[in-house]
mmCIF file with all atom_site columns, C-alpha atoms in Angstrom:
data_model
loop_
_atom_site.group_PDB
_atom_site.id
_atom_site.type_symbol
_atom_site.label_atom_id
_atom_site.label_alt_id
_atom_site.label_comp_id
_atom_site.label_asym_id
_atom_site.label_entity_id
_atom_site.label_seq_id
_atom_site.pdbx_PDB_ins_code
_atom_site.Cartn_x
_atom_site.Cartn_y
_atom_site.Cartn_z
_atom_site.occupancy
_atom_site.B_iso_or_equiv
_atom_site.pdbx_formal_charge
_atom_site.auth_seq_id
_atom_site.auth_comp_id
_atom_site.auth_asym_id
_atom_site.auth_atom_id
_atom_site.pdbx_PDB_model_num
ATOM 1   C CA . MET A 1 1   ? -30.961 -30.024 12.755  1.00 0.00 ? 28  MET A CA 1
ATOM 2   C CA . ARG A 1 2   ? -27.340 -30.843 13.512  1.00 0.00 ? 29  ARG A CA 1
ATOM 3   C CA . PRO A 1 3   ? -25.459 -27.909 15.120  1.00 0.00 ? 30  PRO A CA 1
ATOM 4   C CA . THR A 1 4   ? -22.597 -26.392 13.141  1.00 0.00 ? 31  THR A CA 1
ATOM 5   C CA . GLU A 1 5   ? -19.156 -25.471 14.456  1.00 0.00 ? 32  GLU A CA 1
ATOM 6   C CA . ALA A 1 6   ? -20.337 -21.854 14.527  1.00 0.00 ? 33  ALA A CA 1
ATOM 7   C CA . ASP A 1 7   ? -23.267 -22.855 16.753  1.00 0.00 ? 34  ASP A CA 1
ATOM 8   C CA . VAL A 1 8   ? -21.027 -24.714 19.187  1.00 0.00 ? 35  VAL A CA 1
ATOM 9   C CA . LEU A 1 9   ? -18.542 -21.837 19.287  1.00 0.00 ? 36  LEU A CA 1
ATOM 10  C CA . ARG A 1 10  ? -21.306 -19.336 20.040  1.00 0.00 ? 37  ARG A CA 1
ATOM 11  C CA . TRP A 1 11  ? -22.830 -21.510 22.768  1.00 0.00 ? 38  TRP A CA 1
ATOM 12  C CA . SER A 1 12  ? -19.499 -22.266 24.430  1.00 0.00 ? 39  SER A CA 1
ATOM 13  C CA . GLU A 1 13  ? -18.327 -18.637 24.342  1.00 0.00 ? 40  GLU A CA 1
ATOM 14  C CA . ALA A 1 14  ? -21.667 -17.530 25.811  1.00 0.00 ? 41  ALA A CA 1
ATOM 15  C CA . LEU A 1 15  ? -21.393 -20.072 28.638  1.00 0.00 ? 42  LEU A CA 1
ATOM 16  C CA . ALA A 1 16  ? -17.794 -19.033 29.303  1.00 0.00 ? 43  ALA A CA 1
ATOM 17  C CA . GLY A 1 17  ? -18.829 -15.375 29.388  1.00 0.00 ? 44  GLY A CA 1
ATOM 18  C CA . ILE A 1 18  ? -21.591 -16.074 31.911  1.00 0.00 ? 45  ILE A CA 1
ATOM 19  C CA . ALA A 1 19  ? -19.203 -18.079 34.086  1.00 0.00 ? 46  ALA A CA 1
ATOM 20  C CA . ARG A 1 20  ? -16.424 -15.480 33.992  1.00 0.00 ? 47  ARG A CA 1
ATOM 21  C CA . THR A 1 21  ? -18.892 -12.710 34.829  1.00 0.00 ? 48  THR A CA 1
ATOM 22  C CA . GLY A 1 22  ? -20.160 -14.791 37.749  1.00 0.00 ? 49  GLY A CA 1
ATOM 23  C CA . LEU A 1 23  ? -16.606 -15.303 38.998  1.00 0.00 ? 50  LEU A CA 1
ATOM 24  C CA . GLY A 1 24  ? -16.072 -11.549 38.834  1.00 0.00 ? 51  GLY A CA 1
ATOM 25  C CA . PHE A 1 25  ? -19.043 -10.780 41.071  1.00 0.00 ? 52  PHE A CA 1
ATOM 26  C CA . THR A 1 26  ? -19.426 -13.615 43.570  1.00 0.00 ? 53  THR A CA 1
ATOM 27  C CA . GLN A 1 27  ? -17.435 -14.310 46.719  1.00 0.00 ? 54  GLN A CA 1
ATOM 28  C CA . SER A 1 28  ? -19.297 -17.538 47.466  1.00 0.00 ? 55  SER A CA 1
ATOM 29  C CA . LEU A 1 29  ? -16.983 -20.542 47.314  1.00 0.00 ? 56  LEU A CA 1
ATOM 30  C CA . TYR A 1 30  ? -19.883 -22.774 46.285  1.00 0.00 ? 57  TYR A CA 1
ATOM 31  C CA . GLU A 1 31  ? -20.832 -20.476 43.380  1.00 0.00 ? 58  GLU A CA 1
ATOM 32  C CA . ARG A 1 32  ? -17.209 -20.101 42.293  1.00 0.00 ? 59  ARG A CA 1
ATOM 33  C CA . GLU A 1 33  ? -16.860 -23.883 42.054  1.00 0.00 ? 60  GLU A CA 1
ATOM 34  C CA . ARG A 1 34  ? -20.015 -24.061 39.907  1.00 0.00 ? 61  ARG A CA 1
ATOM 35  C CA . PHE A 1 35  ? -18.784 -21.299 37.585  1.00 0.00 ? 62  PHE A CA 1
ATOM 36  C CA . GLN A 1 36  ? -15.406 -23.035 37.249  1.00 0.00 ? 63  GLN A CA 1
ATOM 37  C CA . GLU A 1 37  ? -17.249 -26.209 36.283  1.00 0.00 ? 64  GLU A CA 1
ATOM 38  C CA . ILE A 1 38  ? -19.184 -24.310 33.609  1.00 0.00 ? 65  ILE A CA 1
ATOM 39  C CA . LEU A 1 39  ? -15.861 -23.100 32.170  1.00 0.00 ? 66  LEU A CA 1
ATOM 40  C CA . HIS A 1 40  ? -14.710 -26.701 31.844  1.00 0.00 ? 67  HIS A CA 1
ATOM 41  C CA . VAL A 1 41  ? -17.961 -27.718 30.147  1.00 0.00 ? 68  VAL A CA 1
ATOM 42  C CA . ALA A 1 42  ? -17.664 -24.800 27.705  1.00 0.00 ? 69  ALA A CA 1
ATOM 43  C CA . ALA A 1 43  ? -14.054 -25.744 26.925  1.00 0.00 ? 70  ALA A CA 1
ATOM 44  C CA . ASP A 1 44  ? -14.998 -29.396 26.357  1.00 0.00 ? 71  ASP A CA 1
ATOM 45  C CA . MET A 1 45  ? -17.618 -28.262 23.842  1.00 0.00 ? 72  MET A CA 1
ATOM 46  C CA . GLN A 1 46  ? -14.911 -26.585 21.764  1.00 0.00 ? 73  GLN A CA 1
ATOM 47  C CA . VAL A 1 47  ? -12.612 -29.611 22.025  1.00 0.00 ? 74  VAL A CA 1
ATOM 48  C CA . VAL A 1 48  ? -15.313 -32.085 20.950  1.00 0.00 ? 75  VAL A CA 1
ATOM 49  C CA . ALA A 1 49  ? -16.277 -29.829 18.045  1.00 0.00 ? 76  ALA A CA 1
ATOM 50  C CA . GLY A 1 50  ? -12.648 -29.725 16.905  1.00 0.00 ? 77  GLY A CA 1
ATOM 51  C CA . LEU A 1 51  ? -12.407 -25.970 17.381  1.00 0.00 ? 78  LEU A CA 1
ATOM 52  C CA . VAL A 1 52  ? -9.322  -26.275 19.593  1.00 0.00 ? 79  VAL A CA 1
ATOM 53  C CA . PRO A 1 53  ? -6.748  -29.028 20.190  1.00 0.00 ? 80  PRO A CA 1
ATOM 54  C CA . ASP A 1 54  ? -7.499  -31.643 22.841  1.00 0.00 ? 81  ASP A CA 1
ATOM 55  C CA . GLU A 1 55  ? -6.350  -29.274 25.571  1.00 0.00 ? 82  GLU A CA 1
ATOM 56  C CA . ALA A 1 56  ? -9.471  -28.149 27.421  1.00 0.00 ? 83  ALA A CA 1
ATOM 57  C CA . PRO A 1 57  ? -7.468  -27.130 30.523  1.00 0.00 ? 84  PRO A CA 1
ATOM 58  C CA . GLY A 1 58  ? -5.519  -24.659 28.397  1.00 0.00 ? 85  GLY A CA 1
ATOM 59  C CA . VAL A 1 59  ? -8.753  -23.086 27.174  1.00 0.00 ? 86  VAL A CA 1
ATOM 60  C CA . VAL A 1 60  ? -10.022 -22.820 30.751  1.00 0.00 ? 87  VAL A CA 1
ATOM 61  C CA . GLU A 1 61  ? -6.778  -21.182 31.867  1.00 0.00 ? 88  GLU A CA 1
ATOM 62  C CA . ARG A 1 62  ? -7.034  -18.623 29.058  1.00 0.00 ? 89  ARG A CA 1
ATOM 63  C CA . TRP A 1 63  ? -10.581 -17.747 30.061  1.00 0.00 ? 90  TRP A CA 1
ATOM 64  C CA . ALA A 1 64  ? -9.766  -17.703 33.779  1.00 0.00 ? 91  ALA A CA 1
ATOM 65  C CA . ALA A 1 65  ? -6.883  -15.290 33.189  1.00 0.00 ? 92  ALA A CA 1
ATOM 66  C CA . THR A 1 66  ? -9.389  -12.669 31.983  1.00 0.00 ? 93  THR A CA 1
ATOM 67  C CA . VAL A 1 67  ? -11.630 -12.774 35.064  1.00 0.00 ? 94  VAL A CA 1
ATOM 68  C CA . GLY A 1 68  ? -11.893 -9.339  36.652  1.00 0.00 ? 95  GLY A CA 1
ATOM 69  C CA . ASP A 1 69  ? -13.527 -8.036  39.792  1.00 0.00 ? 96  ASP A CA 1
ATOM 70  C CA . GLY A 1 70  ? -16.980 -6.476  39.878  1.00 0.00 ? 97  GLY A CA 1
ATOM 71  C CA . VAL A 1 71  ? -17.958 -4.283  36.924  1.00 0.00 ? 98  VAL A CA 1
ATOM 72  C CA . SER A 1 72  ? -14.530 -4.691  35.323  1.00 0.00 ? 99  SER A CA 1
ATOM 73  C CA . GLY A 1 73  ? -15.157 -8.428  35.355  1.00 0.00 ? 100 GLY A CA 1
ATOM 74  C CA . TYR A 1 74  ? -18.443 -8.251  33.466  1.00 0.00 ? 101 TYR A CA 1
ATOM 75  C CA . VAL A 1 75  ? -17.639 -10.072 30.233  1.00 0.00 ? 102 VAL A CA 1
ATOM 76  C CA . THR A 1 76  ? -18.784 -8.322  27.065  1.00 0.00 ? 103 THR A CA 1
ATOM 77  C CA . PRO A 1 77  ? -17.749 -8.620  23.395  1.00 0.00 ? 104 PRO A CA 1
ATOM 78  C CA . LYS A 1 78  ? -14.650 -6.704  22.399  1.00 0.00 ? 105 LYS A CA 1
ATOM 79  C CA . VAL A 1 79  ? -15.197 -3.682  20.165  1.00 0.00 ? 106 VAL A CA 1
ATOM 80  C CA . ALA A 1 80  ? -13.592 -3.252  16.764  1.00 0.00 ? 107 ALA A CA 1
ATOM 81  C CA . VAL A 1 81  ? -13.944 -0.368  14.342  1.00 0.00 ? 108 VAL A CA 1
ATOM 82  C CA . GLY A 1 82  ? -13.726 -0.469  10.565  1.00 0.00 ? 109 GLY A CA 1
ATOM 83  C CA . ALA A 1 83  ? -13.938 1.974   7.672   1.00 0.00 ? 110 ALA A CA 1
ATOM 84  C CA . VAL A 1 84  ? -15.563 1.777   4.246   1.00 0.00 ? 111 VAL A CA 1
ATOM 85  C CA . VAL A 1 85  ? -13.525 4.510   2.545   1.00 0.00 ? 112 VAL A CA 1
ATOM 86  C CA . GLY A 1 86  ? -14.279 5.770   -0.950  1.00 0.00 ? 113 GLY A CA 1
ATOM 87  C CA . ASN A 1 87  ? -12.422 8.211   -3.195  1.00 0.00 ? 114 ASN A CA 1
ATOM 88  C CA . ASP A 1 88  ? -13.468 10.515  -6.033  1.00 0.00 ? 115 ASP A CA 1
ATOM 89  C CA . ASP A 1 89  ? -12.899 7.705   -8.556  1.00 0.00 ? 116 ASP A CA 1
ATOM 90  C CA . GLY A 1 90  ? -15.505 5.491   -6.884  1.00 0.00 ? 117 GLY A CA 1
ATOM 91  C CA . LYS A 1 91  ? -12.897 3.076   -5.578  1.00 0.00 ? 118 LYS A CA 1
ATOM 92  C CA . LEU A 1 92  ? -12.734 1.389   -2.191  1.00 0.00 ? 119 LEU A CA 1
ATOM 93  C CA . LEU A 1 93  ? -9.757  1.398   0.161   1.00 0.00 ? 120 LEU A CA 1
ATOM 94  C CA . LEU A 1 94  ? -8.635  -2.115  1.149   1.00 0.00 ? 121 LEU A CA 1
ATOM 95  C CA . VAL A 1 95  ? -5.750  -3.493  3.176   1.00 0.00 ? 122 VAL A CA 1
ATOM 96  C CA . GLN A 1 96  ? -4.106  -6.896  3.109   1.00 0.00 ? 123 GLN A CA 1
ATOM 97  C CA . ARG A 1 97  ? -3.640  -8.179  6.653   1.00 0.00 ? 124 ARG A CA 1
ATOM 98  C CA . ALA A 1 98  ? -0.032  -9.076  7.410   1.00 0.00 ? 125 ALA A CA 1
ATOM 99  C CA . ASP A 1 99  ? -1.008  -11.969 9.689   1.00 0.00 ? 126 ASP A CA 1
ATOM 100 C CA . SER A 1 100 ? -3.430  -13.763 7.356   1.00 0.00 ? 127 SER A CA 1
ATOM 101 C CA . GLY A 1 101 ? -2.912  -12.345 3.854   1.00 0.00 ? 128 GLY A CA 1
ATOM 102 C CA . VAL A 1 102 ? -6.653  -11.667 3.655   1.00 0.00 ? 129 VAL A CA 1
ATOM 103 C CA . TRP A 1 103 ? -7.924  -8.389  2.218   1.00 0.00 ? 130 TRP A CA 1
ATOM 104 C CA . LEU A 1 104 ? -10.509 -6.284  4.057   1.00 0.00 ? 131 LEU A CA 1
ATOM 105 C CA . TYR A 1 105 ? -11.471 -2.684  4.679   1.00 0.00 ? 132 TYR A CA 1
ATOM 106 C CA . PRO A 1 106 ? -9.247  -1.027  7.345   1.00 0.00 ? 133 PRO A CA 1
ATOM 107 C CA . THR A 1 107 ? -10.220 -2.276  10.790  1.00 0.00 ? 134 THR A CA 1
ATOM 108 C CA . GLY A 1 108 ? -8.779  -2.503  14.283  1.00 0.00 ? 135 GLY A CA 1
ATOM 109 C CA . TRP A 1 109 ? -9.565  -2.562  17.995  1.00 0.00 ? 136 TRP A CA 1
ATOM 110 C CA . ALA A 1 110 ? -11.206 0.423   19.666  1.00 0.00 ? 137 ALA A CA 1
ATOM 111 C CA . ASP A 1 111 ? -8.895  2.465   21.910  1.00 0.00 ? 138 ASP A CA 1
ATOM 112 C CA . VAL A 1 112 ? -9.795  3.909   25.288  1.00 0.00 ? 139 VAL A CA 1
ATOM 113 C CA . GLY A 1 113 ? -10.120 7.697   25.307  1.00 0.00 ? 140 GLY A CA 1
ATOM 114 C CA . TYR A 1 114 ? -11.448 8.036   21.750  1.00 0.00 ? 141 TYR A CA 1
ATOM 115 C CA . SER A 1 115 ? -14.973 7.972   20.362  1.00 0.00 ? 142 SER A CA 1
ATOM 116 C CA . PRO A 1 116 ? -15.599 5.214   17.773  1.00 0.00 ? 143 PRO A CA 1
ATOM 117 C CA . ALA A 1 117 ? -15.493 7.748   14.922  1.00 0.00 ? 144 ALA A CA 1
ATOM 118 C CA . GLU A 1 118 ? -12.226 9.202   16.231  1.00 0.00 ? 145 GLU A CA 1
ATOM 119 C CA . VAL A 1 119 ? -10.707 5.721   16.356  1.00 0.00 ? 146 VAL A CA 1
ATOM 120 C CA . VAL A 1 120 ? -11.662 5.219   12.712  1.00 0.00 ? 147 VAL A CA 1
ATOM 121 C CA . VAL A 1 121 ? -9.860  8.381   11.591  1.00 0.00 ? 148 VAL A CA 1
ATOM 122 C CA . LYS A 1 122 ? -6.775  7.332   13.537  1.00 0.00 ? 149 LYS A CA 1
ATOM 123 C CA . GLU A 1 123 ? -6.906  3.688   12.427  1.00 0.00 ? 150 GLU A CA 1
ATOM 124 C CA . VAL A 1 124 ? -7.233  4.464   8.713   1.00 0.00 ? 151 VAL A CA 1
ATOM 125 C CA . ALA A 1 125 ? -4.346  6.941   8.834   1.00 0.00 ? 152 ALA A CA 1
ATOM 126 C CA . GLU A 1 126 ? -2.135  4.473   10.721  1.00 0.00 ? 153 GLU A CA 1
ATOM 127 C CA . GLU A 1 127 ? -2.904  1.464   8.513   1.00 0.00 ? 154 GLU A CA 1
ATOM 128 C CA . THR A 1 128 ? -3.041  3.133   5.100   1.00 0.00 ? 155 THR A CA 1
ATOM 129 C CA . GLY A 1 129 ? -1.634  6.691   5.260   1.00 0.00 ? 156 GLY A CA 1
ATOM 130 C CA . VAL A 1 130 ? -4.990  8.067   4.042   1.00 0.00 ? 157 VAL A CA 1
ATOM 131 C CA . ASP A 1 131 ? -6.790  10.922  5.797   1.00 0.00 ? 158 ASP A CA 1
ATOM 132 C CA . VAL A 1 132 ? -10.567 10.590  5.992   1.00 0.00 ? 159 VAL A CA 1
ATOM 133 C CA . GLU A 1 133 ? -13.750 12.400  6.926   1.00 0.00 ? 160 GLU A CA 1
ATOM 134 C CA . VAL A 1 134 ? -16.326 10.241  8.726   1.00 0.00 ? 161 VAL A CA 1
ATOM 135 C CA . LEU A 1 135 ? -19.731 10.517  7.026   1.00 0.00 ? 162 LEU A CA 1
ATOM 136 C CA . GLY A 1 136 ? -21.805 8.167   9.165   1.00 0.00 ? 163 GLY A CA 1
ATOM 137 C CA . LEU A 1 137 ? -22.314 4.672   10.516  1.00 0.00 ? 164 LEU A CA 1
ATOM 138 C CA . PHE A 1 138 ? -22.267 1.975   7.831   1.00 0.00 ? 165 PHE A CA 1
ATOM 139 C CA . ALA A 1 139 ? -22.741 -1.281  9.765   1.00 0.00 ? 166 ALA A CA 1
ATOM 140 C CA . VAL A 1 140 ? -22.803 -2.972  13.166  1.00 0.00 ? 167 VAL A CA 1
ATOM 141 C CA . PHE A 1 141 ? -21.719 -6.608  12.921  1.00 0.00 ? 168 PHE A CA 1
ATOM 142 C CA . ASP A 1 142 ? -21.466 -9.439  15.458  1.00 0.00 ? 169 ASP A CA 1
ATOM 143 C CA . GLY A 1 143 ? -18.119 -11.144 14.954  1.00 0.00 ? 170 GLY A CA 1
ATOM 144 C CA . LEU A 1 144 ? -19.359 -14.643 15.801  1.00 0.00 ? 171 LEU A CA 1
ATOM 145 C CA . GLN A 1 145 ? -22.066 -14.352 13.141  1.00 0.00 ? 172 GLN A CA 1
ATOM 146 C CA . LEU A 1 146 ? -19.366 -13.320 10.666  1.00 0.00 ? 173 LEU A CA 1
ATOM 147 C CA . GLY A 1 147 ? -17.527 -16.559 11.404  1.00 0.00 ? 174 GLY A CA 1
ATOM 148 C CA . LEU A 1 148 ? -14.826 -15.076 13.615  1.00 0.00 ? 175 LEU A CA 1
ATOM 149 C CA . ARG A 1 149 ? -13.703 -16.939 16.726  1.00 0.00 ? 176 ARG A CA 1
ATOM 150 C CA . ILE A 1 150 ? -13.471 -13.864 18.949  1.00 0.00 ? 177 ILE A CA 1
ATOM 151 C CA . PRO A 1 151 ? -16.694 -12.475 20.447  1.00 0.00 ? 178 PRO A CA 1
ATOM 152 C CA . LEU A 1 152 ? -16.716 -8.892  19.171  1.00 0.00 ? 179 LEU A CA 1
ATOM 153 C CA . TYR A 1 153 ? -18.910 -6.128  17.838  1.00 0.00 ? 180 TYR A CA 1
ATOM 154 C CA . SER A 1 154 ? -17.580 -4.354  14.757  1.00 0.00 ? 181 SER A CA 1
ATOM 155 C CA . LEU A 1 155 ? -18.666 -0.755  14.173  1.00 0.00 ? 182 LEU A CA 1
ATOM 156 C CA . VAL A 1 156 ? -18.012 0.047   10.504  1.00 0.00 ? 183 VAL A CA 1
ATOM 157 C CA . TRP A 1 157 ? -18.066 3.674   9.367   1.00 0.00 ? 184 TRP A CA 1
ATOM 158 C CA . HIS A 1 158 ? -18.596 5.206   5.927   1.00 0.00 ? 185 HIS A CA 1
ATOM 159 C CA . CYS A 1 159 ? -15.746 7.604   5.220   1.00 0.00 ? 186 CYS A CA 1
ATOM 160 C CA . ARG A 1 160 ? -14.505 9.833   2.414   1.00 0.00 ? 187 ARG A CA 1
ATOM 161 C CA . ALA A 1 161 ? -10.818 10.194  1.603   1.00 0.00 ? 188 ALA A CA 1
ATOM 162 C CA . THR A 1 162 ? -9.614  13.773  2.047   1.00 0.00 ? 189 THR A CA 1
ATOM 163 C CA . GLY A 1 163 ? -5.858  13.497  1.640   1.00 0.00 ? 190 GLY A CA 1
ATOM 164 C CA . GLY A 1 164 ? -2.695  11.631  2.559   1.00 0.00 ? 191 GLY A CA 1
ATOM 165 C CA . ARG A 1 165 ? -0.966  9.013   0.460   1.00 0.00 ? 192 ARG A CA 1
ATOM 166 C CA . LEU A 1 166 ? -1.027  5.240   0.411   1.00 0.00 ? 193 LEU A CA 1
ATOM 167 C CA . LEU A 1 167 ? 1.463   3.829   2.886   1.00 0.00 ? 194 LEU A CA 1
ATOM 168 C CA . ALA A 1 168 ? 0.873   0.387   4.388   1.00 0.00 ? 195 ALA A CA 1
ATOM 169 C CA . HIS A 1 169 ? 1.575   0.000   8.113   1.00 0.00 ? 196 HIS A CA 1
ATOM 170 C CA . PRO A 1 170 ? 4.861   -1.950  8.288   1.00 0.00 ? 197 PRO A CA 1
ATOM 171 C CA . LEU A 1 171 ? 3.631   -4.408  10.944  1.00 0.00 ? 198 LEU A CA 1
ATOM 172 C CA . GLU A 1 172 ? -0.125  -4.725  10.399  1.00 0.00 ? 199 GLU A CA 1
ATOM 173 C CA . CYS A 1 173 ? -0.511  -4.580  6.620   1.00 0.00 ? 200 CYS A CA 1
ATOM 174 C CA . ALA A 1 174 ? 1.217   -6.430  3.810   1.00 0.00 ? 201 ALA A CA 1
ATOM 175 C CA . ASP A 1 175 ? -0.311  -4.156  1.177   1.00 0.00 ? 202 ASP A CA 1
ATOM 176 C CA . VAL A 1 176 ? -2.881  -1.414  0.684   1.00 0.00 ? 203 VAL A CA 1
ATOM 177 C CA . GLY A 1 177 ? -4.690  -0.056  -2.356  1.00 0.00 ? 204 GLY A CA 1
ATOM 178 C CA . TRP A 1 178 ? -7.739  1.451   -4.058  1.00 0.00 ? 205 TRP A CA 1
ATOM 179 C CA . PHE A 1 179 ? -9.991  -1.009  -5.898  1.00 0.00 ? 206 PHE A CA 1
ATOM 180 C CA . ALA A 1 180 ? -12.963 -0.767  -8.232  1.00 0.00 ? 207 ALA A CA 1
ATOM 181 C CA . GLU A 1 181 ? -15.855 -3.157  -7.778  1.00 0.00 ? 208 GLU A CA 1
ATOM 182 C CA . ASP A 1 182 ? -14.790 -5.252  -10.765 1.00 0.00 ? 209 ASP A CA 1
ATOM 183 C CA . GLU A 1 183 ? -11.116 -5.533  -9.768  1.00 0.00 ? 210 GLU A CA 1
ATOM 184 C CA . LEU A 1 184 ? -11.237 -6.657  -6.146  1.00 0.00 ? 211 LEU A CA 1
ATOM 185 C CA . PRO A 1 185 ? -8.238  -8.597  -4.765  1.00 0.00 ? 212 PRO A CA 1
ATOM 186 C CA . ALA A 1 186 ? -8.398  -12.100 -3.314  1.00 0.00 ? 213 ALA A CA 1
ATOM 187 C CA . PRO A 1 187 ? -8.878  -13.516 -0.800  1.00 0.00 ? 214 PRO A CA 1
ATOM 188 C CA . LEU A 1 188 ? -11.366 -10.875 0.359   1.00 0.00 ? 215 LEU A CA 1
ATOM 189 C CA . ALA A 1 189 ? -13.158 -11.388 3.684   1.00 0.00 ? 216 ALA A CA 1
ATOM 190 C CA . GLY A 1 190 ? -16.905 -11.231 4.218   1.00 0.00 ? 217 GLY A CA 1
ATOM 191 C CA . THR A 1 191 ? -17.940 -9.792  0.864   1.00 0.00 ? 218 THR A CA 1
ATOM 192 C CA . ASP A 1 192 ? -21.451 -11.240 1.095   1.00 0.00 ? 219 ASP A CA 1
ATOM 193 C CA . HIS A 1 193 ? -22.071 -9.063  4.126   1.00 0.00 ? 220 HIS A CA 1
ATOM 194 C CA . TRP A 1 194 ? -20.819 -5.681  2.943   1.00 0.00 ? 221 TRP A CA 1
ATOM 195 C CA . LYS A 1 195 ? -19.512 -5.435  -0.645  1.00 0.00 ? 222 LYS A CA 1
ATOM 196 C CA . ARG A 1 196 ? -22.678 -4.381  -2.471  1.00 0.00 ? 223 ARG A CA 1
ATOM 197 C CA . ALA A 1 197 ? -23.673 -1.827  0.177   1.00 0.00 ? 224 ALA A CA 1
ATOM 198 C CA . ALA A 1 198 ? -20.109 -0.507  0.421   1.00 0.00 ? 225 ALA A CA 1
ATOM 199 C CA . PHE A 1 199 ? -19.843 0.377   -3.254  1.00 0.00 ? 226 PHE A CA 1
ATOM 200 C CA . ALA A 1 200 ? -23.356 1.819   -3.206  1.00 0.00 ? 227 ALA A CA 1
ATOM 201 C CA . ALA A 1 201 ? -22.253 4.107   -0.371  1.00 0.00 ? 228 ALA A CA 1
ATOM 202 C CA . VAL A 1 202 ? -19.090 5.056   -2.256  1.00 0.00 ? 229 VAL A CA 1
ATOM 203 C CA . ARG A 1 203 ? -21.240 6.014   -5.267  1.00 0.00 ? 230 ARG A CA 1
ATOM 204 C CA . GLY A 1 204 ? -23.272 8.291   -3.017  1.00 0.00 ? 231 GLY A CA 1
ATOM 205 C CA . GLU A 1 205 ? -26.405 6.168   -3.022  1.00 0.00 ? 232 GLU A CA 1
ATOM 206 C CA . PRO A 1 206 ? -28.545 6.093   0.143   1.00 0.00 ? 233 PRO A CA 1
ATOM 207 C CA . VAL A 1 207 ? -27.705 2.984   2.170   1.00 0.00 ? 234 VAL A CA 1
ATOM 208 C CA . GLU A 1 208 ? -29.390 1.819   5.355   1.00 0.00 ? 235 GLU A CA 1
ATOM 209 C CA . VAL A 1 209 ? -27.106 0.827   8.222   1.00 0.00 ? 236 VAL A CA 1
ATOM 210 C CA . LEU A 1 210 ? -26.388 -2.908  8.085   1.00 0.00 ? 237 LEU A CA 1
ATOM 211 C CA . TRP A 1 211 ? -27.010 -4.896  11.265  1.00 0.00 ? 238 TRP A CA 1
ATOM 212 C CA . ASP A 1 212 ? -27.617 -8.479  12.320  1.00 0.00 ? 239 ASP A CA 1
ATOM 213 C CA . ARG A 1 213 ? -31.312 -9.234  12.594  1.00 0.00 ? 240 ARG A CA 1
ATOM 214 C CA . PRO A 1 214 ? -32.363 -11.119 15.743  1.00 0.00 ? 241 PRO A CA 1
ATOM 215 C CA . ARG A 1 215 ? -32.488 -14.871 15.292  1.00 0.00 ? 242 ARG A CA 1
ATOM 216 C CA . ARG A 1 216 ? -35.698 -16.607 16.299  1.00 0.00 ? 243 ARG A CA 1
ATOM 217 C CA . PRO A 1 217 ? -35.234 -18.409 18.546  1.00 0.00 ? 244 PRO A CA 1
ATOM 218 C CA . VAL A 1 218 ? -31.826 -17.021 19.468  1.00 0.00 ? 245 VAL A CA 1
ATOM 219 C CA . TRP A 1 219 ? -30.269 -20.134 20.946  1.00 0.00 ? 246 TRP A CA 1
ATOM 220 C CA . ARG A 1 220 ? -31.344 -22.778 18.487  1.00 0.00 ? 247 ARG A CA 1
ATOM 221 C CA . ALA A 1 221 ? -28.887 -24.036 15.885  1.00 0.00 ? 248 ALA A CA 1
ATOM 222 C CA . ALA A 1 222 ? -28.444 -21.776 12.877  1.00 0.00 ? 249 ALA A CA 1
ATOM 223 C CA . GLY A 1 223 ? -31.058 -22.490 10.237  1.00 0.00 ? 250 GLY A CA 1
ATOM 224 C CA . ALA A 1 224 ? -33.386 -24.308 12.628  1.00 0.00 ? 251 ALA A CA 1
ATOM 225 C CA . SER A 1 225 ? -37.063 -23.429 12.278  1.00 0.00 ? 252 SER A CA 1
ATOM 226 C CA . GLU A 1 226 ? -39.457 -22.474 15.049  1.00 0.00 ? 253 GLU A CA 1
ATOM 227 C CA . GLU A 1 227 ? -40.976 -25.946 14.799  1.00 0.00 ? 254 GLU A CA 1
ATOM 228 C CA . GLY A 1 228 ? -37.662 -27.806 14.413  1.00 0.00 ? 255 GLY A CA 1
#
């Protein structure tokens, strides 16, 4: 089966992560040269797949700039937090991203010094002006499997609105609003992954936490069978 762009992106980002982690831990000149070579191979994969312009050195420089030392140099996915927020009318809180114009539930990067649930309360208030109570974990998503180009884990929380008033963040959000299931705005990101479960949670129905099931085998192209 022919690999997709998503497959190539995942493979190249994984290789780059291994190489950057190796650079963060080794002092061996020989090993450092090998890890640098792996970075170039990973960058070439993205160039050939058309994921980035024909500027592999620029990709390598971006990766190399993030190399740390020791534990701080161990490359892991970034962490984002999101919130599925419902109100007493059974509507869902959505924001329109200022950078892309795409609608999505409130989401942002995790901040140091806060628990994930605390970040959610802060993020929703900052982006939308709405105060929330966190009810529980709704989903754990892998960003690359969602089609994003940044390796990240997204922790999405089920929340209930408790107060505040709608007020879109002037820099991050172009708009914000409450929406019923039959009046959702467009374009809306990733609805196949979360929409049905989100509105079920808002209605108070029991919903199992959503998470990405392990692929078998993990490193074969998406959709490939065990035999293929």
